[in-house]
mmCIF file with all atom_site columns, C-alpha atoms in Angstrom:
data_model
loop_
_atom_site.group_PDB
_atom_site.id
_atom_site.type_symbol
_atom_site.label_atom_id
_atom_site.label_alt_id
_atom_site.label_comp_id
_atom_site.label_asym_id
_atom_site.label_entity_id
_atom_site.label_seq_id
_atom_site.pdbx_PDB_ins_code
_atom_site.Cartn_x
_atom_site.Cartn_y
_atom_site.Cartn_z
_atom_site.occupancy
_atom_site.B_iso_or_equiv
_atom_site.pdbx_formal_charge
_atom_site.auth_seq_id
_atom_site.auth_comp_id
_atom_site.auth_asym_id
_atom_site.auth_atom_id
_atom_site.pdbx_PDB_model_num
ATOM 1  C CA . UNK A 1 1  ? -17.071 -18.601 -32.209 1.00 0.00 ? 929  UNK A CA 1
ATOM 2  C CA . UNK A 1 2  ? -13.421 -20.019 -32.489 1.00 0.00 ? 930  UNK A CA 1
ATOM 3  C CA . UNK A 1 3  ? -11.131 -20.129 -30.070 1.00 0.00 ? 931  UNK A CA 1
ATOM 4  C CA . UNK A 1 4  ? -9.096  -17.324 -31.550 1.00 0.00 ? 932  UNK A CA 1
ATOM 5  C CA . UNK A 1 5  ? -11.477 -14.055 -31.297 1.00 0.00 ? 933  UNK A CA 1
ATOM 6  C CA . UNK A 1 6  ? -12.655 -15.219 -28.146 1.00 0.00 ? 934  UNK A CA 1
ATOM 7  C CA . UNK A 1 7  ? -9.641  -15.386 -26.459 1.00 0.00 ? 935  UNK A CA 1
ATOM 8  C CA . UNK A 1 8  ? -8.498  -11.510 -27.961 1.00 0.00 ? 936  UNK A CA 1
ATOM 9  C CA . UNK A 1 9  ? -12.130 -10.215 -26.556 1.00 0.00 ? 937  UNK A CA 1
ATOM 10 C CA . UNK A 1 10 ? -11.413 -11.367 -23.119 1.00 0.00 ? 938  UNK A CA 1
ATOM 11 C CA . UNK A 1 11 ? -7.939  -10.198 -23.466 1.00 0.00 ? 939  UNK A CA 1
ATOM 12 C CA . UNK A 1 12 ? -9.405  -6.852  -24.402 1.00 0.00 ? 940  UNK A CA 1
ATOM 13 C CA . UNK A 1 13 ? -12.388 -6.781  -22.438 1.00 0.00 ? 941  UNK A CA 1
ATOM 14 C CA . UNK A 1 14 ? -9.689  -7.512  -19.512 1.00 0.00 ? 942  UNK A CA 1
ATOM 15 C CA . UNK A 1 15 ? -7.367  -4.855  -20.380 1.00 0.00 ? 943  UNK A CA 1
ATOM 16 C CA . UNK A 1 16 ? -10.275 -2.086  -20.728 1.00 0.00 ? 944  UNK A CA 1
ATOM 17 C CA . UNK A 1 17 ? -11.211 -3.373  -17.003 1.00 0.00 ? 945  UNK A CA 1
ATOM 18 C CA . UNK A 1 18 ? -8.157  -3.201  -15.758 1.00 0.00 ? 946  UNK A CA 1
ATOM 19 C CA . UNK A 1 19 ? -7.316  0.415   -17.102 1.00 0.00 ? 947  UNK A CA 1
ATOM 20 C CA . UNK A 1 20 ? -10.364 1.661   -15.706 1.00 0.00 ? 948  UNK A CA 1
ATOM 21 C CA . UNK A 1 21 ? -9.641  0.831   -12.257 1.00 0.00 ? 949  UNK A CA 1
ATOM 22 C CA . UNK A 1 22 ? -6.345  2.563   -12.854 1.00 0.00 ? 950  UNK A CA 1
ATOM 23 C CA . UNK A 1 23 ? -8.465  5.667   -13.985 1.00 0.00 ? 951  UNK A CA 1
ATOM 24 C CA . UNK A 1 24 ? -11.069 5.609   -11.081 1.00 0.00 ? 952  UNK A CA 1
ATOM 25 C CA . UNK A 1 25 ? -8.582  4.465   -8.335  1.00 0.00 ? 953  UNK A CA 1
ATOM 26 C CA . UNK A 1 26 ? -5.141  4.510   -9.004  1.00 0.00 ? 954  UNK A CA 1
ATOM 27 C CA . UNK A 1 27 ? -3.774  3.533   -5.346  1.00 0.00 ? 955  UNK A CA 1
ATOM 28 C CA . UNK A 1 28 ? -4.394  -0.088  -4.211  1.00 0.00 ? 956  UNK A CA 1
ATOM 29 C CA . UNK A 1 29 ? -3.623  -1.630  -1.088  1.00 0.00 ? 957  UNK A CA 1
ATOM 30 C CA . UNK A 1 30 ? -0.124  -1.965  -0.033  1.00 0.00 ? 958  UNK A CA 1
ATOM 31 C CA . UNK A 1 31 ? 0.688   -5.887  -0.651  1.00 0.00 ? 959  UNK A CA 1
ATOM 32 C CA . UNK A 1 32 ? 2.893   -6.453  2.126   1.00 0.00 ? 960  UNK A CA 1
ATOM 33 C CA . UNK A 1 33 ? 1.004   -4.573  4.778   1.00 0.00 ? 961  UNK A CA 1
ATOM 34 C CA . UNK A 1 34 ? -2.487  -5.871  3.061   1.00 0.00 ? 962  UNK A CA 1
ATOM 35 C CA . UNK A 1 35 ? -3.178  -1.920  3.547   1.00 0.00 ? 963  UNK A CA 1
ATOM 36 C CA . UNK A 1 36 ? -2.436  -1.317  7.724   1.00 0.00 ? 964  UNK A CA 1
ATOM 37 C CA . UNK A 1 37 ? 0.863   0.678   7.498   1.00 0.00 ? 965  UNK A CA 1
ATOM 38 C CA . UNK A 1 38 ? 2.623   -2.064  9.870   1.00 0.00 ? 966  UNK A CA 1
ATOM 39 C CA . UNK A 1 39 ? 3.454   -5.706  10.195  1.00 0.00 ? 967  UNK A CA 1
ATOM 40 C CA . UNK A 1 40 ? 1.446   -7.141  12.815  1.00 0.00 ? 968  UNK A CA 1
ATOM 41 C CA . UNK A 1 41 ? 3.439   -8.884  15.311  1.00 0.00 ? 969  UNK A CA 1
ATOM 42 C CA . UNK A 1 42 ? 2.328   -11.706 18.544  1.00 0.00 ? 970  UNK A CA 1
ATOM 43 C CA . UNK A 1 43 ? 3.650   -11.258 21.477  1.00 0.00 ? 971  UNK A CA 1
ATOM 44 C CA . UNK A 1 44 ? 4.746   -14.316 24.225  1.00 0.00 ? 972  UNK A CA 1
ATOM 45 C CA . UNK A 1 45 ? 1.226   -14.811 25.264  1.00 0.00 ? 973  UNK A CA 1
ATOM 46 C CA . UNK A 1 46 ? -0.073  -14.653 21.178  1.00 0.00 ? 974  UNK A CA 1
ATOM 47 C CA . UNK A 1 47 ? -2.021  -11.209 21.335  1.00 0.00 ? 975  UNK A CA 1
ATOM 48 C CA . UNK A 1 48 ? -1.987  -9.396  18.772  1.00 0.00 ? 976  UNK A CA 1
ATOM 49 C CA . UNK A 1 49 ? 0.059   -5.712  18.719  1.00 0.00 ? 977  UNK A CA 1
ATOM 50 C CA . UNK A 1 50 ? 1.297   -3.552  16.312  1.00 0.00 ? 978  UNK A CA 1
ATOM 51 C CA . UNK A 1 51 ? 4.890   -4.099  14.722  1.00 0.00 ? 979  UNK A CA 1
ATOM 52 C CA . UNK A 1 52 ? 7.048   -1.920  12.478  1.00 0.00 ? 980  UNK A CA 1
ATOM 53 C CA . UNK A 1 53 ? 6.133   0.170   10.162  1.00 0.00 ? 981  UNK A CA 1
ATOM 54 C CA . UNK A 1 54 ? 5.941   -1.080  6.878   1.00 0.00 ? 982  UNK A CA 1
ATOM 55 C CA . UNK A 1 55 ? 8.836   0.122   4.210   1.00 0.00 ? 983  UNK A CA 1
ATOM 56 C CA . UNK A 1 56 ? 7.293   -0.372  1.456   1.00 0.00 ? 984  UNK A CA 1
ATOM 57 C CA . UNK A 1 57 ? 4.661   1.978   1.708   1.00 0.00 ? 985  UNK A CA 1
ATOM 58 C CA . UNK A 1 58 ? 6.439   4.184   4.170   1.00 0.00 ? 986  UNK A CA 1
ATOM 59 C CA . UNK A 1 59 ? 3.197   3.571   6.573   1.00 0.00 ? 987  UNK A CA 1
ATOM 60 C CA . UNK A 1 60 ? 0.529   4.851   4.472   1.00 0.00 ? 988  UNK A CA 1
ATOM 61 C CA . UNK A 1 61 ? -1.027  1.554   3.490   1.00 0.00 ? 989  UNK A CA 1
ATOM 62 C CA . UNK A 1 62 ? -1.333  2.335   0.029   1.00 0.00 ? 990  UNK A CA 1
ATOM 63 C CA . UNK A 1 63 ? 0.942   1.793   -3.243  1.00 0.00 ? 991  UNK A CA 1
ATOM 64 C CA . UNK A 1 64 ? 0.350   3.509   -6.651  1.00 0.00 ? 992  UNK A CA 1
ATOM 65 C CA . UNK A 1 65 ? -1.206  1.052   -9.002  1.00 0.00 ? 993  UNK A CA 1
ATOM 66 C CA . UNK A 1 66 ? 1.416   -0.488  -12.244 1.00 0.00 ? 994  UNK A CA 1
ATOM 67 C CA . UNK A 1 67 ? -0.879  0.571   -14.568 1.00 0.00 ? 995  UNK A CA 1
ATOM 68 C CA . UNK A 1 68 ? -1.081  3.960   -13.384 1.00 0.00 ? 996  UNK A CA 1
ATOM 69 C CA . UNK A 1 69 ? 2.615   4.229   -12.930 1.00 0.00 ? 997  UNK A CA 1
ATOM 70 C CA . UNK A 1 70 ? 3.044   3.254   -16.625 1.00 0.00 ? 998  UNK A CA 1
ATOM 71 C CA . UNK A 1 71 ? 0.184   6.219   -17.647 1.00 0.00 ? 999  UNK A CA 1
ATOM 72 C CA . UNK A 1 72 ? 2.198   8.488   -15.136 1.00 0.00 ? 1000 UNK A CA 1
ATOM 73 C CA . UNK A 1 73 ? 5.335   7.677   -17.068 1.00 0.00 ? 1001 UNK A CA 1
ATOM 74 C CA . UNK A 1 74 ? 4.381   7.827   -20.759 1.00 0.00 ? 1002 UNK A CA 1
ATOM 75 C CA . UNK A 1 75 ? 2.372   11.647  -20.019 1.00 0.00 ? 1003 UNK A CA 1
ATOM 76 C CA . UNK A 1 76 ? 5.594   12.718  -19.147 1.00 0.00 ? 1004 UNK A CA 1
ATOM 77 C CA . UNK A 1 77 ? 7.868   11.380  -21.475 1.00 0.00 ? 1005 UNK A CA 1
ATOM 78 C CA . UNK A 1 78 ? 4.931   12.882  -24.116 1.00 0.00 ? 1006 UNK A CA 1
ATOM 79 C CA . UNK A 1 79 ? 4.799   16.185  -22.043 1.00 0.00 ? 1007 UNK A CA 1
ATOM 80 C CA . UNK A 1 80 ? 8.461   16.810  -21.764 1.00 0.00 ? 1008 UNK A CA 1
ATOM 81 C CA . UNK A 1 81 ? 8.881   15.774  -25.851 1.00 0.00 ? 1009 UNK A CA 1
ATOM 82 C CA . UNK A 1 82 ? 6.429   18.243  -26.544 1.00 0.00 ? 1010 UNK A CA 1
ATOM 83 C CA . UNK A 1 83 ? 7.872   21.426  -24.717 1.00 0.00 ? 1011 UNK A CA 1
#
């Protein structure tokens, strides 16, 4: 097989994979908060406690996937052209 088809399969085959995570989970971890809700912080002695809340997510640990964000957008751009 050359180069050339190969490299569009695993494109494809990568792109199908990717879309149906989006479908079957479209909220990931939050990447800044690896998915806690808060920054983990030491204190003087180096234990471990619980810092801020994280912004990002607004605490919930979890961010909507890009993928699904793009879907979300382009259904309603379709919906509200179709009214």
């Amino acid at each position: 097989m050359t180069p050339a088809p190969l490299a569009s399969a695993l494109l494809l085959f990568v792109t199908l994979s990717y879309v149906s995570l989006c479908a079957a989970s479209p909220f990931g971890n939050c990447r800044k908060c690896r998915g806690w809700g808060f920054a983990m912080k030491t204190d003087r002695k180096g234990r471990s406690k619980r810092g801020k809340d994280c912004r990002r997510c607004k605490a919930t640990g979890k961010r909507i996937r890009i993928g699904r964000r793009l879907y979300n957008v382009a259904a309603r751009l379709h919906r509200d052209g179709t009214r």
